[in-house]
mmCIF file of C-alpha atoms and ligand atoms in Angstrom:
data_model
loop_
_atom_site.group_PDB
_atom_site.id
_atom_site.type_symbol
_atom_site.label_atom_id
_atom_site.label_comp_id
_atom_site.label_asym_id
_atom_site.label_seq_id
_atom_site.Cartn_x
_atom_site.Cartn_y
_atom_site.Cartn_z
ATOM 1 C CA UNK A 12 24.448 -35.117 -14.287
ATOM 2 C CA UNK A 13 21.204 -36.853 -15.130
ATOM 3 C CA UNK A 14 18.885 -35.614 -17.867
ATOM 4 C CA UNK A 15 16.513 -32.830 -16.785
ATOM 5 C CA UNK A 16 13.665 -31.782 -19.051
ATOM 6 C CA UNK A 17 11.460 -28.695 -18.748
ATOM 7 C CA UNK A 18 9.368 -26.903 -21.368
ATOM 8 C CA UNK A 19 12.060 -24.393 -22.296
ATOM 9 C CA UNK A 20 15.240 -25.875 -20.861
ATOM 10 C CA UNK A 21 16.778 -29.308 -21.116
ATOM 11 C CA UNK A 22 19.915 -30.926 -19.827
ATOM 12 C CA UNK A 23 20.494 -33.969 -21.973
ATOM 13 C CA UNK A 24 23.548 -36.193 -22.364
ATOM 14 C CA UNK A 25 25.677 -33.686 -20.446
ATOM 15 C CA UNK A 26 24.640 -30.745 -22.652
ATOM 16 C CA UNK A 27 22.468 -27.755 -21.734
ATOM 17 C CA UNK A 28 19.897 -26.490 -24.256
ATOM 18 C CA UNK A 29 17.521 -23.564 -23.979
ATOM 19 C CA UNK A 30 14.404 -22.885 -26.046
ATOM 20 C CA UNK A 31 14.669 -19.383 -27.492
ATOM 21 C CA UNK A 32 11.512 -17.737 -26.160
ATOM 22 C CA UNK A 33 11.951 -14.718 -28.430
ATOM 23 C CA UNK A 34 10.810 -16.865 -31.343
ATOM 24 C CA UNK A 35 7.771 -18.402 -29.678
ATOM 25 C CA UNK A 36 5.028 -19.182 -30.460
ATOM 26 C CA UNK A 37 5.822 -19.509 -34.164
ATOM 27 C CA UNK A 38 9.229 -21.191 -34.063
ATOM 28 C CA UNK A 39 10.894 -23.617 -31.657
ATOM 29 C CA UNK A 40 14.615 -22.927 -31.792
ATOM 30 C CA UNK A 41 16.817 -24.683 -29.256
ATOM 31 C CA UNK A 42 20.329 -23.398 -28.541
ATOM 32 C CA UNK A 43 23.100 -25.448 -27.011
ATOM 33 C CA UNK A 44 24.925 -23.484 -24.311
ATOM 34 C CA UNK A 45 28.683 -23.769 -24.792
ATOM 35 C CA UNK A 46 30.099 -21.156 -22.433
ATOM 36 C CA UNK A 47 29.235 -18.614 -19.719
ATOM 37 C CA UNK A 48 28.992 -15.713 -22.129
ATOM 38 C CA UNK A 49 26.443 -17.476 -24.308
ATOM 39 C CA UNK A 50 24.220 -18.216 -21.347
ATOM 40 C CA UNK A 51 24.543 -14.646 -20.088
ATOM 41 C CA UNK A 52 23.613 -13.336 -23.559
ATOM 42 C CA UNK A 53 20.544 -15.629 -23.620
ATOM 43 C CA UNK A 54 19.463 -14.343 -20.205
ATOM 44 C CA UNK A 55 20.025 -10.674 -21.051
ATOM 45 C CA UNK A 56 18.160 -10.949 -24.363
ATOM 46 C CA UNK A 57 15.259 -12.829 -22.710
ATOM 47 C CA UNK A 58 15.809 -15.853 -24.937
ATOM 48 C CA UNK A 59 15.506 -17.550 -21.564
ATOM 49 C CA UNK A 60 13.450 -15.690 -18.987
ATOM 50 C CA UNK A 61 11.130 -15.868 -15.981
ATOM 51 C CA UNK A 62 12.423 -15.472 -12.439
ATOM 52 C CA UNK A 63 12.729 -19.154 -11.478
ATOM 53 C CA UNK A 64 13.999 -20.364 -14.844
ATOM 54 C CA UNK A 65 16.803 -17.808 -15.094
ATOM 55 C CA UNK A 66 18.122 -19.089 -11.769
ATOM 56 C CA UNK A 67 17.603 -22.718 -12.688
ATOM 57 C CA UNK A 68 19.473 -22.314 -15.990
ATOM 58 C CA UNK A 69 22.388 -20.640 -14.213
ATOM 59 C CA UNK A 70 22.432 -23.342 -11.530
ATOM 60 C CA UNK A 71 22.441 -26.184 -14.039
ATOM 61 C CA UNK A 72 25.241 -24.522 -15.959
ATOM 62 C CA UNK A 73 27.366 -24.257 -12.808
ATOM 63 C CA UNK A 74 26.545 -27.872 -11.952
ATOM 64 C CA UNK A 75 27.572 -28.857 -15.460
ATOM 65 C CA UNK A 76 30.894 -26.984 -15.210
ATOM 66 C CA UNK A 77 31.587 -28.603 -11.847
ATOM 67 C CA UNK A 78 30.954 -32.020 -13.278
ATOM 68 C CA UNK A 79 33.204 -31.265 -16.235
ATOM 69 C CA UNK A 80 36.025 -30.718 -13.741
ATOM 70 C CA UNK A 81 36.141 -26.921 -13.391
ATOM 71 C CA UNK A 82 38.172 -25.844 -10.375
ATOM 72 C CA UNK A 83 36.958 -23.694 -7.493
ATOM 73 C CA UNK A 84 38.293 -20.442 -8.953
ATOM 74 C CA UNK A 85 36.694 -21.041 -12.360
ATOM 75 C CA UNK A 86 33.369 -21.964 -10.816
ATOM 76 C CA UNK A 87 33.298 -18.871 -8.626
ATOM 77 C CA UNK A 88 34.256 -16.670 -11.573
ATOM 78 C CA UNK A 89 31.440 -18.082 -13.740
ATOM 79 C CA UNK A 90 29.007 -17.822 -10.874
ATOM 80 C CA UNK A 91 29.721 -14.124 -10.285
ATOM 81 C CA UNK A 92 29.406 -13.350 -13.990
ATOM 82 C CA UNK A 93 26.019 -15.070 -14.106
ATOM 83 C CA UNK A 94 24.845 -13.289 -10.967
ATOM 84 C CA UNK A 95 25.204 -9.951 -12.769
ATOM 85 C CA UNK A 96 23.207 -11.008 -15.844
ATOM 86 C CA UNK A 97 19.814 -9.677 -14.662
ATOM 87 C CA UNK A 98 19.420 -7.687 -11.449
ATOM 88 C CA UNK A 99 15.757 -7.901 -10.364
ATOM 89 C CA UNK A 100 14.696 -11.558 -10.079
ATOM 90 C CA UNK A 101 16.203 -12.817 -6.838
ATOM 91 C CA UNK A 102 15.869 -16.539 -7.617
ATOM 92 C CA UNK A 103 19.103 -16.201 -9.591
ATOM 93 C CA UNK A 104 20.997 -14.840 -6.576
ATOM 94 C CA UNK A 105 19.357 -17.317 -4.195
ATOM 95 C CA UNK A 106 20.372 -20.323 -6.253
ATOM 96 C CA UNK A 107 23.862 -19.054 -6.959
ATOM 97 C CA UNK A 108 24.395 -18.379 -3.240
ATOM 98 C CA UNK A 109 23.398 -21.946 -2.502
ATOM 99 C CA UNK A 110 25.961 -23.226 -4.983
ATOM 100 C CA UNK A 111 28.589 -20.744 -3.836
ATOM 101 C CA UNK A 112 28.372 -22.021 -0.259
ATOM 102 C CA UNK A 113 29.170 -25.543 -1.452
ATOM 103 C CA UNK A 114 31.928 -24.409 -3.806
ATOM 104 C CA UNK A 115 33.671 -22.257 -1.191
ATOM 105 C CA UNK A 116 33.424 -25.128 1.292
ATOM 106 C CA UNK A 117 35.515 -27.083 -1.198
ATOM 107 C CA UNK A 118 32.750 -29.427 -2.378
ATOM 108 C CA UNK A 119 33.117 -29.607 -6.104
ATOM 109 C CA UNK A 120 31.894 -31.947 -8.817
ATOM 110 C CA UNK A 121 29.428 -34.299 -7.194
ATOM 111 C CA UNK A 122 27.962 -32.066 -4.516
ATOM 112 C CA UNK A 123 27.648 -28.988 -6.740
ATOM 113 C CA UNK A 124 25.984 -30.868 -9.576
ATOM 114 C CA UNK A 125 23.622 -32.524 -7.087
ATOM 115 C CA UNK A 126 22.603 -29.111 -5.729
ATOM 116 C CA UNK A 127 21.749 -27.928 -9.223
ATOM 117 C CA UNK A 128 19.662 -31.060 -9.829
ATOM 118 C CA UNK A 129 17.896 -30.412 -6.508
ATOM 119 C CA UNK A 130 17.161 -26.815 -7.511
ATOM 120 C CA UNK A 131 15.525 -28.014 -10.740
ATOM 121 C CA UNK A 132 13.511 -30.769 -9.076
ATOM 122 C CA UNK A 133 12.482 -28.633 -6.104
ATOM 123 C CA UNK A 134 11.055 -25.993 -8.424
ATOM 124 C CA UNK A 135 8.704 -28.575 -9.933
ATOM 125 C CA UNK A 136 7.375 -29.335 -6.445
ATOM 126 C CA UNK A 137 7.143 -25.637 -5.476
ATOM 127 C CA UNK A 138 5.039 -24.969 -8.567
ATOM 128 C CA UNK A 139 2.759 -27.919 -7.864
ATOM 129 C CA UNK A 140 2.112 -26.802 -4.283
ATOM 130 C CA UNK A 141 1.445 -23.141 -5.205
ATOM 131 C CA UNK A 142 -0.924 -24.297 -7.930
ATOM 132 C CA UNK A 143 -2.896 -26.403 -5.467
ATOM 133 C CA UNK A 144 -3.196 -23.625 -2.877
ATOM 134 C CA UNK A 145 -4.102 -21.056 -5.503
ATOM 135 C CA UNK A 146 -6.660 -23.197 -7.306
ATOM 136 C CA UNK A 147 -8.660 -23.439 -4.064
ATOM 137 C CA UNK A 148 -9.238 -19.682 -4.305
ATOM 138 C CA UNK A 149 -10.591 -19.843 -7.854
ATOM 139 C CA UNK A 150 -14.381 -19.810 -7.976
ATOM 140 C CA UNK A 151 -16.331 -21.700 -10.665
ATOM 141 C CA UNK A 152 -16.783 -19.643 -13.856
ATOM 142 C CA UNK A 153 -14.157 -17.122 -12.704
ATOM 143 C CA UNK A 154 -12.806 -14.585 -15.144
ATOM 144 C CA UNK A 155 -9.116 -14.243 -14.299
ATOM 145 C CA UNK A 156 -6.728 -11.583 -15.520
ATOM 146 C CA UNK A 157 -3.000 -12.287 -15.686
ATOM 147 C CA UNK A 158 0.089 -10.372 -16.766
ATOM 148 C CA UNK A 159 3.370 -11.397 -18.408
ATOM 149 C CA UNK A 160 4.213 -15.112 -18.570
ATOM 150 C CA UNK A 161 4.452 -17.169 -15.412
ATOM 151 C CA UNK A 162 3.953 -20.693 -16.703
ATOM 152 C CA UNK A 163 5.950 -23.735 -17.673
ATOM 153 C CA UNK A 164 8.087 -21.507 -19.900
ATOM 154 C CA UNK A 165 9.214 -19.536 -16.856
ATOM 155 C CA UNK A 166 9.833 -22.392 -14.404
ATOM 156 C CA UNK A 167 10.814 -26.057 -14.313
ATOM 157 C CA UNK A 168 7.231 -27.007 -13.420
ATOM 158 C CA UNK A 169 3.687 -25.835 -14.142
ATOM 159 C CA UNK A 170 4.483 -22.240 -13.278
ATOM 160 C CA UNK A 171 3.309 -19.789 -10.648
ATOM 161 C CA UNK A 172 0.198 -17.733 -11.570
ATOM 162 C CA UNK A 173 -0.313 -19.818 -14.702
ATOM 163 C CA UNK A 174 0.097 -22.996 -12.643
ATOM 164 C CA UNK A 175 -2.896 -21.861 -10.576
ATOM 165 C CA UNK A 176 -4.863 -21.151 -13.765
ATOM 166 C CA UNK A 177 -4.169 -24.479 -15.460
ATOM 167 C CA UNK A 178 -4.827 -26.395 -12.241
ATOM 168 C CA UNK A 179 -8.188 -24.631 -11.774
ATOM 169 C CA UNK A 180 -8.957 -25.484 -15.397
ATOM 170 C CA UNK A 181 -8.106 -29.147 -14.789
ATOM 171 C CA UNK A 182 -10.532 -29.032 -11.864
ATOM 172 C CA UNK A 183 -13.267 -28.156 -14.400
ATOM 173 C CA UNK A 184 -13.904 -24.712 -12.955
ATOM 174 C CA UNK A 185 -14.865 -23.344 -16.365
ATOM 175 C CA UNK A 186 -12.541 -20.392 -16.091
ATOM 176 C CA UNK A 187 -11.800 -17.715 -18.681
ATOM 177 C CA UNK A 188 -8.541 -15.835 -18.803
ATOM 178 C CA UNK A 189 -7.798 -12.267 -19.860
ATOM 179 C CA UNK A 190 -4.186 -12.270 -21.053
ATOM 180 C CA UNK A 191 -2.466 -8.883 -20.832
ATOM 181 C CA UNK A 192 -0.297 -8.671 -23.937
ATOM 182 C CA UNK A 193 2.491 -7.196 -21.738
ATOM 183 C CA UNK A 194 4.272 -4.441 -23.574
ATOM 184 C CA UNK A 195 6.995 -3.997 -24.550
ATOM 185 C CA UNK A 196 8.161 -7.588 -25.123
ATOM 186 C CA UNK A 197 4.747 -9.249 -25.363
ATOM 187 C CA UNK A 198 5.336 -12.143 -22.982
ATOM 188 C CA UNK A 199 1.546 -12.310 -22.538
ATOM 189 C CA UNK A 200 0.444 -12.046 -26.160
ATOM 190 C CA UNK A 201 3.084 -14.514 -27.344
ATOM 191 C CA UNK A 202 3.909 -16.876 -24.472
ATOM 192 C CA UNK A 203 0.937 -16.913 -22.104
ATOM 193 C CA UNK A 204 -1.470 -17.122 -25.053
ATOM 194 C CA UNK A 205 0.538 -20.104 -26.316
ATOM 195 C CA UNK A 206 0.475 -21.770 -22.892
ATOM 196 C CA UNK A 207 -3.297 -21.200 -22.603
ATOM 197 C CA UNK A 208 -3.780 -22.894 -25.958
ATOM 198 C CA UNK A 209 -1.576 -25.829 -24.999
ATOM 199 C CA UNK A 210 -3.605 -26.285 -21.819
ATOM 200 C CA UNK A 211 -6.987 -25.812 -23.526
ATOM 201 C CA UNK A 212 -7.917 -22.826 -21.329
ATOM 202 C CA UNK A 213 -10.400 -20.300 -22.779
ATOM 203 C CA UNK A 214 -8.586 -16.974 -23.136
ATOM 204 C CA UNK A 215 -8.605 -13.605 -24.829
ATOM 205 C CA UNK A 216 -5.606 -11.332 -25.293
ATOM 206 C CA UNK A 217 -6.059 -7.686 -24.342
ATOM 207 C CA UNK A 218 -3.790 -4.666 -24.616
ATOM 208 C CA UNK A 219 -2.518 -3.782 -21.148
ATOM 209 C CA UNK A 220 -4.490 -0.524 -21.255
ATOM 210 C CA UNK A 221 -7.805 -2.405 -21.598
ATOM 211 C CA UNK A 222 -7.740 -3.881 -18.099
ATOM 212 C CA UNK A 223 -9.379 -0.796 -16.558
ATOM 213 C CA UNK A 224 -12.516 -0.868 -18.681
ATOM 214 C CA UNK A 225 -12.873 -4.629 -18.223
ATOM 215 C CA UNK A 226 -12.787 -4.192 -14.456
ATOM 216 C CA UNK A 227 -15.300 -1.328 -14.665
ATOM 217 C CA UNK A 228 -17.633 -3.653 -16.583
ATOM 218 C CA UNK A 229 -17.347 -6.331 -13.879
ATOM 219 C CA UNK A 230 -15.543 -8.657 -16.268
ATOM 220 C CA UNK A 231 -12.629 -9.518 -13.957
ATOM 221 C CA UNK A 232 -13.214 -11.685 -10.867
ATOM 222 C CA UNK A 233 -9.604 -12.042 -9.776
ATOM 223 C CA UNK A 234 -6.078 -11.111 -10.801
ATOM 224 C CA UNK A 235 -3.156 -13.544 -10.553
ATOM 225 C CA UNK A 236 0.396 -12.395 -11.206
ATOM 226 C CA UNK A 237 3.890 -13.701 -10.546
ATOM 227 C CA UNK A 238 6.848 -11.963 -8.930
ATOM 228 C CA UNK A 239 10.528 -11.429 -9.537
ATOM 229 C CA UNK A 240 11.362 -10.421 -5.988
ATOM 230 C CA UNK A 241 9.220 -10.162 -2.859
ATOM 231 C CA UNK A 242 10.596 -7.917 -0.119
ATOM 232 C CA UNK A 243 10.308 -8.782 3.574
ATOM 233 C CA UNK A 244 7.344 -6.404 3.996
ATOM 234 C CA UNK A 245 5.381 -8.023 1.122
ATOM 235 C CA UNK A 246 6.050 -5.352 -1.527
ATOM 236 C CA UNK A 247 7.046 -7.070 -4.733
ATOM 237 C CA UNK A 248 8.583 -6.415 -8.134
ATOM 238 C CA UNK A 249 7.053 -7.969 -11.217
ATOM 239 C CA UNK A 250 6.817 -7.207 -14.928
ATOM 240 C CA UNK A 251 6.075 -3.529 -15.511
ATOM 241 C CA UNK A 252 2.331 -3.033 -15.624
ATOM 242 C CA UNK A 253 1.649 -5.139 -12.546
ATOM 243 C CA UNK A 254 1.429 -2.109 -10.233
ATOM 244 C CA UNK A 255 -1.208 -0.438 -12.407
ATOM 245 C CA UNK A 256 -3.267 -3.643 -12.268
ATOM 246 C CA UNK A 257 -3.009 -3.622 -8.469
ATOM 247 C CA UNK A 258 -4.202 -0.015 -8.274
ATOM 248 C CA UNK A 259 -7.084 -0.790 -10.629
ATOM 249 C CA UNK A 260 -7.978 -3.909 -8.664
ATOM 250 C CA UNK A 261 -8.077 -1.897 -5.447
ATOM 251 C CA UNK A 262 -10.375 0.727 -6.987
ATOM 252 C CA UNK A 263 -12.709 -1.888 -8.490
ATOM 253 C CA UNK A 264 -12.608 -4.218 -5.502
ATOM 254 C CA UNK A 265 -11.133 -7.127 -7.467
ATOM 255 C CA UNK A 266 -9.042 -9.663 -5.461
ATOM 256 C CA UNK A 267 -5.382 -9.345 -6.424
ATOM 257 C CA UNK A 268 -3.021 -12.267 -5.704
ATOM 258 C CA UNK A 269 0.693 -12.695 -6.201
ATOM 259 C CA UNK A 270 1.878 -16.265 -6.752
ATOM 260 C CA UNK A 271 5.550 -17.037 -6.156
ATOM 261 C CA UNK A 272 7.784 -19.628 -4.492
ATOM 262 C CA UNK A 273 9.835 -18.856 -1.380
ATOM 263 C CA UNK A 274 12.868 -18.760 -3.696
ATOM 264 C CA UNK A 275 11.480 -15.417 -4.953
ATOM 265 C CA UNK A 276 11.364 -13.965 -1.424
ATOM 266 C CA UNK A 277 14.290 -11.775 -0.374
ATOM 267 C CA UNK A 278 14.120 -11.466 3.426
ATOM 268 C CA UNK A 279 17.190 -9.214 3.379
ATOM 269 C CA UNK A 280 15.335 -6.681 1.254
ATOM 270 C CA UNK A 281 13.215 -4.594 3.643
ATOM 271 C CA UNK A 282 10.772 -3.069 1.137
ATOM 272 C CA UNK A 283 9.995 -2.417 -2.509
ATOM 273 C CA UNK A 284 12.171 0.706 -2.745
ATOM 274 C CA UNK A 285 15.203 -1.486 -2.087
ATOM 275 C CA UNK A 286 14.538 -3.790 -5.052
ATOM 276 C CA UNK A 287 16.905 -3.067 -7.967
ATOM 277 C CA UNK A 288 14.907 -2.437 -11.130
ATOM 278 C CA UNK A 289 16.448 -3.367 -14.464
ATOM 279 C CA UNK A 290 16.418 -0.630 -17.114
ATOM 280 C CA UNK A 291 16.337 -1.960 -20.658
ATOM 281 C CA UNK A 292 17.192 -0.981 -24.208
ATOM 282 C CA UNK A 293 15.206 2.045 -25.477
ATOM 283 C CA UNK A 294 14.637 0.258 -28.777
ATOM 284 C CA UNK A 295 12.226 -2.117 -27.027
ATOM 285 C CA UNK A 296 9.887 0.873 -26.654
ATOM 286 C CA UNK A 297 10.626 2.703 -29.883
ATOM 287 C CA UNK A 298 9.425 -0.232 -31.958
ATOM 288 C CA UNK A 299 9.666 -3.993 -32.106
ATOM 289 C CA UNK A 300 12.521 -6.193 -33.114
ATOM 290 C CA UNK A 301 11.688 -9.864 -32.932
ATOM 291 C CA UNK A 302 11.307 -13.068 -34.888
ATOM 292 C CA UNK A 303 8.114 -11.716 -36.458
ATOM 293 C CA UNK A 304 9.818 -8.636 -37.816
ATOM 294 C CA UNK A 305 11.487 -5.402 -37.013
ATOM 295 C CA UNK A 306 9.976 -1.944 -37.094
ATOM 296 C CA UNK A 307 10.762 1.351 -35.416
ATOM 297 C CA UNK A 308 7.929 3.884 -35.153
ATOM 298 C CA UNK A 309 9.390 6.610 -32.956
ATOM 299 C CA UNK A 310 11.637 9.511 -33.927
ATOM 300 C CA UNK A 311 15.144 8.106 -34.129
ATOM 301 C CA UNK A 312 16.417 10.293 -31.284
ATOM 302 C CA UNK A 313 13.369 9.888 -29.033
ATOM 303 C CA UNK A 314 14.268 9.602 -25.351
ATOM 304 C CA UNK A 315 12.810 6.556 -23.612
ATOM 305 C CA UNK A 316 12.152 5.311 -20.076
ATOM 306 C CA UNK A 317 12.088 1.507 -20.041
ATOM 307 C CA UNK A 318 12.054 -0.158 -16.607
ATOM 308 C CA UNK A 319 11.467 -3.897 -17.017
ATOM 309 C CA UNK A 320 9.650 -4.173 -13.682
ATOM 310 C CA UNK A 321 7.572 -2.103 -11.286
ATOM 311 C CA UNK A 322 6.925 -2.445 -7.570
ATOM 312 C CA UNK A 323 3.513 -3.194 -6.111
ATOM 313 C CA UNK A 324 3.126 -2.146 -2.472
ATOM 314 C CA UNK A 325 1.961 -4.828 -0.062
ATOM 315 C CA UNK A 326 -1.112 -2.834 0.927
ATOM 316 C CA UNK A 327 -2.631 -3.480 -2.538
ATOM 317 C CA UNK A 328 -2.260 -7.266 -2.320
ATOM 318 C CA UNK A 329 -5.155 -9.516 -1.276
ATOM 319 C CA UNK A 330 -2.990 -12.583 -0.786
ATOM 320 C CA UNK A 331 0.493 -14.022 -1.298
ATOM 321 C CA UNK A 332 0.272 -17.582 -2.633
ATOM 322 C CA UNK A 333 3.455 -19.465 -1.763
ATOM 323 C CA UNK A 334 4.211 -23.181 -1.673
ATOM 324 C CA UNK A 335 3.568 -23.205 2.070
ATOM 325 C CA UNK A 336 0.115 -21.622 1.830
ATOM 326 C CA UNK A 337 -1.791 -18.406 1.232
ATOM 327 C CA UNK A 338 -0.789 -15.424 3.384
ATOM 328 C CA UNK A 339 -2.915 -12.360 4.072
ATOM 329 C CA UNK A 340 -2.082 -8.814 5.148
ATOM 330 C CA UNK A 341 -1.959 -9.808 8.836
ATOM 331 C CA UNK A 342 0.447 -12.665 8.174
ATOM 332 C CA UNK A 343 2.720 -10.375 6.185
ATOM 333 C CA UNK A 344 2.652 -7.670 8.863
ATOM 334 C CA UNK A 345 3.683 -10.204 11.486
ATOM 335 C CA UNK A 346 6.809 -10.842 9.414
ATOM 336 C CA UNK A 347 6.051 -14.305 7.997
ATOM 337 C CA UNK A 348 8.197 -13.659 4.909
ATOM 338 C CA UNK A 349 11.300 -13.304 7.094
ATOM 339 C CA UNK A 350 10.772 -16.774 8.510
ATOM 340 C CA UNK A 351 10.418 -18.795 5.291
HETATM 341 O O1 MRU B 8 11.391 -10.034 -18.025
HETATM 342 P P1 MRU B 8 10.773 -11.385 -17.767
HETATM 343 O O2 MRU B 8 9.977 -11.898 -18.910
HETATM 344 O O3 MRU B 8 11.798 -12.375 -17.246
HETATM 345 O O4 MRU B 8 9.758 -11.089 -16.583
HETATM 346 C C1 MRU B 8 9.055 -12.163 -16.044
HETATM 347 C C2 MRU B 8 8.083 -11.766 -15.017
HETATM 348 O O5 MRU B 8 7.970 -10.626 -14.631
HETATM 349 C C3 MRU B 8 7.305 -12.883 -14.392
HETATM 350 O O6 MRU B 8 6.048 -12.432 -13.983
HETATM 351 C C4 MRU B 8 8.077 -13.394 -13.163
HETATM 352 O O7 MRU B 8 9.395 -13.661 -13.512
HETATM 353 C C5 MRU B 8 7.453 -14.593 -12.585
HETATM 354 S S1 MRU B 8 7.759 -16.029 -13.595
HETATM 355 C C6 MRU B 8 7.137 -17.392 -12.815
#
C-alpha cells in the first residue's frame, strides 16, 4: 500500500502509526500498530479518536493485513473485532461494511487495500467540500462557538466543523472562535485549541458551562459542531454537551449547524433514540488521568453517569452541512438523508 499521511495517522513503508492524542498538545508520541488488539486499545482509550479517523484507521489496518497476505477468515475476524471497538460513530461500521463486501466476495489483497486507500483519500475530499459549503455561511467578523475536536486530528483532511472554521479564516473573514473545553476528556481545551493555534485562528477556551452566558450577551453568532452518527430523520449524536448547546442556541436564536460527511449518516437508523450511546469509565468524571497528571477529586465510591455522546433532535438544527451541500429542515423532512 502506498504511503498515506494525515495529521494524526500515517501509513509509511507498510507500517501504520497513530499519534497518541491523549498526550497532545504537549507531547507528540507516535505508536506503531502491530496487531488488532493494539489498534482496538488505541481506539477505546481515545489515543486515536474522531468519527471519521476511527473508521479510517480501522480500514487502513484491514487493508494492511490484506496486503500482508491474511486470508478471508482472518480478515473477517479482525474486522468484526474492530467493529465492536466503539459503538456510536457510524463511520467505523460504514467503512468496515465496505471492506467486508469485498472480502466476502473473495477479493483479497489488492482490492481490499485499494478500498482502504480510497477511504482515506475520499475523506480528504469530503472535508474540503464541507469546508467550502460551510465557509459560505460564515459572516465577516463572526464569533463562532464549537465543541469537542472536529479538525485534522479527527479526519484525514481539514476536518468537519473545524474545516469550516479554518477555511473561513483563510478567506480573511476575521473570525473569533469560542472553544468549549469539552469535559470530561478536554478534546476542545487540548486539541481544538492546538488546531486553532496551528491555523492562526483567534480563539478563547471556555468551560462548557459558560456558553449560556456568552449567548445571553450576544457574543455567539453561530455554532458549528461535528457528528458521530446522523439518523435518517436528522437527529444526531455528537460529543456530550452538544445537545445543551443546541437548546441554548434555540433559546437565544443563534444559528446551529452540524457539519459531517455522508459517511456519518446512518440511513438505517430512523431517529436519535436508536443511536447506541457509549458509556465510559467513571474515573473520567471522578478526576483526570492524562499525560499532564492524574488526580481524583470525588469520593472513591461515588456513582457516576458518563455517556460519551448525547443526541440533538433535528428540530433544533438550523442546517446540516454535508459534502453535497447545506440542507435545511424541509430537505431533512423530505427524507434527503435516506438518499445520500
Ligand atoms: O469521543 P471522541 O473524541 O471520538 O468524540 C468526537 C466527537 O464527538 C466529534 O465531534 C465527532 O467525532 C466529529 S469528528 C470530525
